[in-house]
Amino acid sequence: MSDRRNFIKTSALAATALLANSKISAEVNNKAGKEVKKPIVISTWKFGIQANEAAWTVLKNKGRALDAVEAGVMVPEADPAERSVGYGGRPDRDGKVTLDACIMDEFANIGSVAALEFIKHPVSVARAVMEKTPHVMLVGEGALQFALSQGFKKENLLVEESEKEWKEWLRSSNYKPVVNIENHDTIGMIALDENGNLSGACTTSGMAYKMHGRVGDSPIIGAGLYVDNETGAATATGHGEEVIRIAGCHLVVELMRQGKSPTDACTEAVNRVVKLMKVRKKELKDIQVGFIALNKNGDYGSYCVQSGFNYAVCDATGNRLIDADYHLK
Ligand code: ASP
């Protein structure tokens, strides 16, 4: 992993290259009377910077947001050094790498896989579920069977480093996800393309050392991801159980539909998480939940439970990492 200085340098170079290669596309949205800032892509955590670059190559060539988000999240999925997504992801308590992913387009087409083993790109299997089956979600063995029937390759996803750590973990077998540390983390990505259409994708290996069969928010449409082409899109990261409890991303999008800005919508969803933690007498400091949102005008925002969550934004002005504002101060 590069150090912070290198990272900033790389990001600055990437931003310059983006500027040189693209022109700002803006138009007046007559309905709202607002300038539409498009194309634009946003994604969770710092691996979002590289993921955004891949998405941007699609968007800057007037490609579809759906293709952009799939190409984008495939970057951390394929990277064995990213230990919370795809290949290289940390295993469950039985030593099995099980992946969750979903995708949603501008027509409300949806596809999702959960607890999928041995396939490096669960997002592409989710897209195949969306495009080639009459269903929207496949899990476990059935998802694997379908993936193989579609020509996806069966591979071992457990890298040496993850196996070593898992064996160390077995000594205590204490399940306690650490806030903001990469024993979880998800890439959620949402984009608005040149044609003004929204799509999103979300993919993760979930909480490290989870129970075998545990599914988080990430593959659940409405929880870890939601897209409404009239209004906006949202995606989530953090403790999936808490995101599912409030149907998080659907809530964020509905709040934007009621007129809230992306930031205010994310804030209200986080407030809901906070409230339910209190009702359930659970310690808020033990969890992280972060939302990012993008509306139809290309405005974006985020909010999370506690400091440490960041997200990457890429448009014609560059690709940058932004620290999300948070509740627990
Ligand atoms: N939301 C993911 C899950 O619960 C993990 C994360 O984003 O940190 O599986």
Short mmCIF file of C-alpha atoms and ligand atoms in Angstrom, two decimals:
data_model
loop_
_atom_site.label_atom_id
_atom_site.label_comp_id
_atom_site.label_asym_id
_atom_site.label_seq_id
_atom_site.Cartn_x
_atom_site.Cartn_y
_atom_site.Cartn_z
CA MET A 1 0.00 0.00 0.00
CA SER A 2 1.45 3.40 -0.93
CA ASP A 3 2.09 5.96 1.79
CA ARG A 4 -0.05 9.03 2.17
CA ARG A 5 2.30 11.37 0.32
CA ASN A 6 2.49 9.04 -2.67
CA PHE A 7 -1.23 8.67 -2.57
CA ILE A 8 -1.80 12.43 -2.68
CA LYS A 9 0.70 12.72 -5.52
CA THR A 10 -1.01 9.95 -7.47
CA SER A 11 -4.41 11.52 -6.90
CA ALA A 12 -3.16 14.92 -8.05
CA LEU A 13 -1.68 13.38 -11.20
CA ALA A 14 -4.89 11.53 -11.86
CA ALA A 15 -6.83 14.76 -11.43
CA THR A 16 -4.60 16.60 -13.90
CA ALA A 17 -4.95 13.83 -16.45
CA LEU A 18 -8.70 13.88 -16.07
CA LEU A 19 -8.79 17.62 -16.57
CA ALA A 20 -6.76 17.38 -19.74
CA ASN A 21 -8.92 14.63 -21.15
CA SER A 22 -12.33 16.03 -20.59
CA LYS A 23 -14.47 19.08 -20.76
CA ILE A 24 -17.02 20.11 -18.26
CA SER A 25 -20.44 19.06 -19.35
CA ALA A 26 -23.20 21.18 -17.95
CA GLU A 27 -26.72 21.89 -19.00
CA VAL A 28 -29.78 23.50 -17.56
CA ASN A 29 -32.32 21.15 -16.11
CA ASN A 30 -35.50 23.00 -17.03
CA LYS A 31 -37.64 21.31 -14.44
CA ALA A 32 -35.45 22.32 -11.53
CA GLY A 33 -33.87 25.34 -13.23
CA LYS A 34 -30.53 24.07 -11.97
CA GLU A 35 -27.29 23.31 -13.66
CA VAL A 36 -26.77 19.54 -14.05
CA LYS A 37 -23.20 18.54 -13.26
CA LYS A 38 -22.54 15.43 -15.31
CA PRO A 39 -21.00 13.05 -15.77
CA ILE A 40 -19.96 12.32 -12.22
CA VAL A 41 -19.11 9.23 -10.18
CA ILE A 42 -18.71 8.84 -6.42
CA SER A 43 -17.62 5.82 -4.40
CA THR A 44 -16.82 4.76 -0.86
CA TRP A 45 -13.40 4.75 0.84
CA LYS A 46 -10.01 5.53 -0.59
CA PHE A 47 -9.98 2.58 -2.97
CA GLY A 48 -12.73 4.60 -4.63
CA ILE A 49 -10.04 6.79 -6.22
CA GLN A 50 -8.76 4.00 -8.46
CA ALA A 51 -12.23 2.60 -8.97
CA ASN A 52 -13.45 6.05 -10.07
CA GLU A 53 -10.66 6.24 -12.65
CA ALA A 54 -11.94 3.07 -14.31
CA ALA A 55 -15.52 4.34 -14.16
CA TRP A 56 -14.45 7.71 -15.56
CA THR A 57 -12.97 6.18 -18.70
CA VAL A 58 -16.49 4.93 -19.47
CA LEU A 59 -18.26 8.15 -18.45
CA LYS A 60 -15.96 10.57 -20.28
CA ASN A 61 -16.60 8.64 -23.50
CA LYS A 62 -20.33 9.18 -23.02
CA GLY A 63 -20.76 5.61 -21.79
CA ARG A 64 -23.61 4.35 -19.69
CA ALA A 65 -23.52 4.79 -15.91
CA LEU A 66 -24.26 1.06 -15.55
CA ASP A 67 -21.10 0.11 -17.45
CA ALA A 68 -19.13 2.71 -15.51
CA VAL A 69 -20.08 1.42 -12.06
CA GLU A 70 -19.45 -2.20 -13.01
CA ALA A 71 -16.01 -1.37 -14.45
CA GLY A 72 -15.25 0.80 -11.42
CA VAL A 73 -15.98 -1.68 -8.65
CA MET A 74 -14.20 -4.45 -10.54
CA VAL A 75 -10.90 -2.70 -9.72
CA PRO A 76 -10.89 -3.40 -5.96
CA GLU A 77 -12.64 -6.74 -6.59
CA ALA A 78 -9.62 -7.90 -8.60
CA ASP A 79 -7.00 -6.47 -6.23
CA PRO A 80 -5.64 -9.07 -3.78
CA ALA A 81 -4.24 -6.25 -1.63
CA GLU A 82 -7.77 -4.99 -0.93
CA ARG A 83 -8.77 -7.31 1.87
CA SER A 84 -12.43 -6.41 2.16
CA VAL A 85 -13.69 -6.85 -1.40
CA GLY A 86 -13.54 -9.67 -3.97
CA TYR A 87 -10.29 -11.57 -4.53
CA GLY A 88 -8.16 -11.26 -1.38
CA GLY A 89 -11.19 -10.56 0.81
CA ARG A 90 -11.04 -11.84 4.38
CA PRO A 91 -12.88 -15.10 5.02
CA ASP A 92 -15.71 -15.98 7.34
CA ARG A 93 -15.05 -17.87 10.59
CA ASP A 94 -14.90 -21.16 8.66
CA GLY A 95 -12.15 -19.82 6.39
CA LYS A 96 -14.44 -19.35 3.40
CA VAL A 97 -14.38 -16.17 1.32
CA THR A 98 -18.03 -15.39 0.62
CA LEU A 99 -18.92 -12.37 -1.47
CA ASP A 100 -21.99 -10.13 -1.68
CA ALA A 101 -22.75 -7.73 -4.54
CA CYS A 102 -25.57 -5.96 -6.32
CA ILE A 103 -26.20 -3.61 -9.22
CA MET A 104 -29.10 -1.36 -10.25
CA ASP A 105 -29.68 0.65 -13.43
CA GLU A 106 -31.77 3.61 -14.59
CA PHE A 107 -34.74 1.39 -15.48
CA ALA A 108 -34.85 -0.10 -11.96
CA ASN A 109 -33.41 -3.33 -13.29
CA ILE A 110 -31.71 -5.07 -10.39
CA GLY A 111 -29.44 -8.04 -9.83
CA SER A 112 -27.76 -9.39 -6.77
CA VAL A 113 -25.70 -12.28 -5.41
CA ALA A 114 -25.02 -13.16 -1.80
CA ALA A 115 -22.67 -15.59 -0.08
CA LEU A 116 -21.07 -16.38 -3.42
CA GLU A 117 -17.78 -18.31 -3.25
CA PHE A 118 -14.92 -18.77 -5.73
CA ILE A 119 -15.83 -16.01 -8.21
CA LYS A 120 -13.59 -12.97 -8.44
CA HIS A 121 -16.18 -10.55 -9.82
CA PRO A 122 -19.48 -10.97 -7.98
CA VAL A 123 -20.70 -7.65 -9.41
CA SER A 124 -20.61 -9.13 -12.91
CA VAL A 125 -22.51 -12.18 -11.72
CA ALA A 126 -25.07 -9.79 -10.19
CA ARG A 127 -25.33 -8.06 -13.56
CA ALA A 128 -25.84 -11.43 -15.26
CA VAL A 129 -28.61 -12.24 -12.76
CA MET A 130 -30.18 -8.90 -13.73
CA GLU A 131 -29.86 -9.36 -17.47
CA LYS A 132 -30.19 -13.08 -17.99
CA THR A 133 -32.59 -14.46 -15.40
CA PRO A 134 -36.20 -13.75 -14.46
CA HIS A 135 -34.98 -13.27 -10.85
CA VAL A 136 -33.20 -10.53 -8.94
CA MET A 137 -31.17 -12.40 -6.34
CA LEU A 138 -29.24 -15.66 -6.20
CA VAL A 139 -27.39 -16.95 -3.14
CA GLY A 140 -24.72 -19.44 -2.16
CA GLU A 141 -24.51 -22.66 -4.16
CA GLY A 142 -27.20 -21.54 -6.59
CA ALA A 143 -25.35 -18.31 -7.32
CA LEU A 144 -22.14 -20.26 -7.93
CA GLN A 145 -23.90 -22.75 -10.18
CA PHE A 146 -25.36 -19.88 -12.20
CA ALA A 147 -21.99 -18.08 -12.41
CA LEU A 148 -20.29 -21.23 -13.73
CA SER A 149 -23.06 -21.71 -16.29
CA GLN A 150 -22.33 -18.18 -17.51
CA GLY A 151 -18.65 -18.94 -18.03
CA PHE A 152 -17.24 -17.33 -14.87
CA LYS A 153 -14.08 -19.06 -13.70
CA LYS A 154 -13.91 -20.89 -10.36
CA GLU A 155 -10.84 -19.72 -8.44
CA ASN A 156 -9.44 -19.72 -4.95
CA LEU A 157 -10.03 -16.25 -3.47
CA LEU A 158 -8.28 -16.83 -0.14
CA VAL A 159 -4.86 -15.19 -0.37
CA GLU A 160 -2.01 -16.33 1.86
CA GLU A 161 -2.07 -13.21 4.03
CA SER A 162 -5.80 -13.56 4.73
CA GLU A 163 -5.41 -17.24 5.56
CA LYS A 164 -2.60 -16.44 8.00
CA GLU A 165 -4.64 -13.75 9.74
CA TRP A 166 -7.69 -15.98 9.90
CA LYS A 167 -5.64 -18.74 11.58
CA GLU A 168 -4.41 -16.20 14.11
CA TRP A 169 -7.98 -15.02 14.65
CA LEU A 170 -9.08 -18.62 15.31
CA ARG A 171 -7.05 -18.61 18.51
CA SER A 172 -9.43 -16.12 20.11
CA SER A 173 -12.41 -16.54 17.77
CA ASN A 174 -13.67 -13.24 19.10
CA TYR A 175 -16.03 -11.61 16.62
CA LYS A 176 -15.75 -7.85 16.96
CA PRO A 177 -15.53 -5.83 13.75
CA VAL A 178 -13.19 -2.89 14.23
CA VAL A 179 -14.61 0.45 13.19
CA ASN A 180 -12.97 1.90 10.05
CA ILE A 181 -10.38 -0.85 9.95
CA GLU A 182 -10.39 -2.95 6.87
CA ASN A 183 -11.71 -6.13 8.39
CA HIS A 184 -14.80 -4.97 6.59
CA ASP A 185 -15.39 -2.08 4.10
CA THR A 186 -17.32 -2.16 0.92
CA ILE A 187 -17.03 -0.42 -2.37
CA GLY A 188 -20.32 1.24 -3.20
CA MET A 189 -20.34 3.35 -6.35
CA ILE A 190 -23.02 5.54 -7.92
CA ALA A 191 -22.79 7.49 -11.17
CA LEU A 192 -24.67 9.98 -13.33
CA ASP A 193 -23.78 9.69 -17.00
CA GLU A 194 -23.71 12.14 -19.91
CA ASN A 195 -27.33 11.26 -20.73
CA GLY A 196 -28.38 12.14 -17.20
CA ASN A 197 -29.01 8.53 -16.16
CA LEU A 198 -28.09 7.06 -12.79
CA SER A 199 -26.81 3.59 -11.86
CA GLY A 200 -25.06 2.02 -8.91
CA ALA A 201 -23.10 -1.04 -7.77
CA CYS A 202 -21.98 -2.36 -4.42
CA THR A 203 -19.60 -5.25 -3.64
CA THR A 204 -17.89 -6.65 -0.55
CA SER A 205 -16.52 -9.69 1.22
CA GLY A 206 -18.52 -8.46 4.21
CA MET A 207 -17.46 -8.57 7.82
CA ALA A 208 -14.34 -10.66 8.35
CA TYR A 209 -14.92 -13.80 10.44
CA LYS A 210 -18.70 -13.48 10.15
CA MET A 211 -20.81 -16.61 10.62
CA HIS A 212 -20.87 -18.75 7.51
CA GLY A 213 -23.98 -17.69 5.59
CA ARG A 214 -24.16 -14.20 7.08
CA VAL A 215 -25.31 -11.64 4.53
CA GLY A 216 -24.90 -7.90 5.09
CA ASP A 217 -26.55 -4.89 3.52
CA SER A 218 -24.35 -4.72 0.44
CA PRO A 219 -26.25 -7.12 -1.87
CA ILE A 220 -29.65 -5.99 -0.62
CA ILE A 221 -31.35 -3.53 -2.93
CA GLY A 222 -32.76 -0.75 -0.76
CA ALA A 223 -30.25 -1.37 2.04
CA GLY A 224 -26.70 -1.18 0.61
CA LEU A 225 -27.73 0.43 -2.68
CA TYR A 226 -30.68 2.17 -4.24
CA VAL A 227 -31.13 4.06 -7.50
CA ASP A 228 -34.16 6.01 -8.62
CA ASN A 229 -33.55 7.62 -11.97
CA GLU A 230 -36.04 10.43 -11.26
CA THR A 231 -34.43 11.42 -8.00
CA GLY A 232 -31.00 10.12 -7.08
CA ALA A 233 -28.94 7.22 -5.84
CA ALA A 234 -27.31 6.17 -2.58
CA THR A 235 -24.95 3.48 -1.33
CA ALA A 236 -23.72 2.45 2.09
CA THR A 237 -20.81 0.99 3.99
CA GLY A 238 -20.25 -0.08 7.56
CA HIS A 239 -22.17 -2.40 9.85
CA GLY A 240 -24.60 -3.98 7.45
CA GLU A 241 -27.00 -5.12 10.15
CA GLU A 242 -27.66 -1.48 11.08
CA VAL A 243 -28.08 -0.41 7.45
CA ILE A 244 -30.59 -3.20 6.78
CA ARG A 245 -32.50 -2.28 9.93
CA ILE A 246 -33.41 1.13 8.50
CA ALA A 247 -33.58 0.07 4.81
CA GLY A 248 -30.84 2.68 4.54
CA CYS A 249 -30.29 3.56 0.90
CA HIS A 250 -33.95 3.49 -0.01
CA LEU A 251 -34.51 5.87 2.88
CA VAL A 252 -31.79 8.23 1.65
CA VAL A 253 -33.27 8.31 -1.86
CA GLU A 254 -36.80 8.87 -0.55
CA LEU A 255 -35.55 11.76 1.58
CA MET A 256 -33.97 13.29 -1.53
CA ARG A 257 -37.30 12.83 -3.32
CA GLN A 258 -38.90 14.89 -0.56
CA GLY A 259 -36.48 17.69 -1.41
CA LYS A 260 -33.53 17.08 0.90
CA SER A 261 -30.00 17.62 -0.36
CA PRO A 262 -27.81 14.49 -0.59
CA THR A 263 -25.95 15.53 2.58
CA ASP A 264 -29.15 16.20 4.54
CA ALA A 265 -30.67 12.94 3.35
CA CYS A 266 -27.57 10.97 4.47
CA THR A 267 -27.60 12.84 7.79
CA GLU A 268 -31.20 11.96 8.48
CA ALA A 269 -30.57 8.30 7.67
CA VAL A 270 -27.60 8.26 10.06
CA ASN A 271 -29.79 9.92 12.70
CA ARG A 272 -32.21 7.04 12.27
CA VAL A 273 -29.38 4.54 12.88
CA VAL A 274 -28.35 6.52 15.97
CA LYS A 275 -31.90 6.53 17.30
CA LEU A 276 -32.36 2.78 16.88
CA MET A 277 -29.01 2.04 18.54
CA LYS A 278 -30.30 4.02 21.52
CA VAL A 279 -33.65 2.24 21.53
CA ARG A 280 -31.81 -1.09 21.45
CA LYS A 281 -29.37 0.07 24.14
CA LYS A 282 -26.33 -0.58 21.96
CA GLU A 283 -23.05 1.32 22.01
CA LEU A 284 -22.88 3.72 19.08
CA LYS A 285 -19.11 4.02 19.33
CA ASP A 286 -18.78 0.34 18.39
CA ILE A 287 -20.28 0.80 14.97
CA GLN A 288 -19.70 2.73 11.79
CA VAL A 289 -22.30 3.38 9.12
CA GLY A 290 -21.64 5.72 6.21
CA PHE A 291 -23.86 6.77 3.34
CA ILE A 292 -22.99 8.58 0.12
CA ALA A 293 -25.64 10.02 -2.19
CA LEU A 294 -25.89 11.66 -5.59
CA ASN A 295 -28.94 13.41 -6.99
CA LYS A 296 -30.21 13.94 -10.49
CA ASN A 297 -28.50 17.36 -10.70
CA GLY A 298 -25.09 15.87 -9.93
CA ASP A 299 -25.06 17.22 -6.35
CA TYR A 300 -23.49 14.77 -3.93
CA GLY A 301 -23.01 14.37 -0.21
CA SER A 302 -22.35 11.96 2.63
CA TYR A 303 -22.66 11.45 6.36
CA CYS A 304 -21.53 8.77 8.78
CA VAL A 305 -21.69 7.74 12.43
CA GLN A 306 -18.09 8.48 13.35
CA SER A 307 -14.94 9.99 11.93
CA GLY A 308 -12.74 8.02 9.57
CA PHE A 309 -15.02 7.41 6.63
CA ASN A 310 -14.09 9.01 3.33
CA TYR A 311 -15.30 8.81 -0.25
CA ALA A 312 -13.97 9.57 -3.70
CA VAL A 313 -15.60 11.98 -6.14
CA CYS A 314 -14.67 12.14 -9.80
CA ASP A 315 -15.98 14.61 -12.35
CA ALA A 316 -14.49 16.76 -15.07
CA THR A 317 -12.66 18.83 -12.46
CA GLY A 318 -10.72 15.83 -11.14
CA ASN A 319 -10.76 12.87 -8.80
CA ARG A 320 -10.47 13.57 -5.09
CA LEU A 321 -10.97 12.01 -1.66
CA ILE A 322 -13.36 13.74 0.74
CA ASP A 323 -13.69 13.15 4.47
CA ALA A 324 -17.31 12.59 5.40
CA ASP A 325 -18.84 14.65 8.20
CA TYR A 326 -19.96 12.56 11.16
CA HIS A 327 -22.33 12.32 14.10
CA LEU A 328 -20.13 11.27 17.05
CA LYS A 329 -18.02 14.37 17.74
N1 ASP B 1 -21.51 -3.22 4.80
C1 ASP B 1 -20.63 -4.36 4.75
C2 ASP B 1 -21.29 -5.52 5.42
O1 ASP B 1 -21.97 -5.35 6.40
C3 ASP B 1 -19.29 -4.13 5.36
C4 ASP B 1 -18.72 -2.75 5.27
O2 ASP B 1 -19.05 -1.99 4.41
O3 ASP B 1 -17.90 -2.39 6.13
O4 ASP B 1 -21.09 -6.63 5.00
#
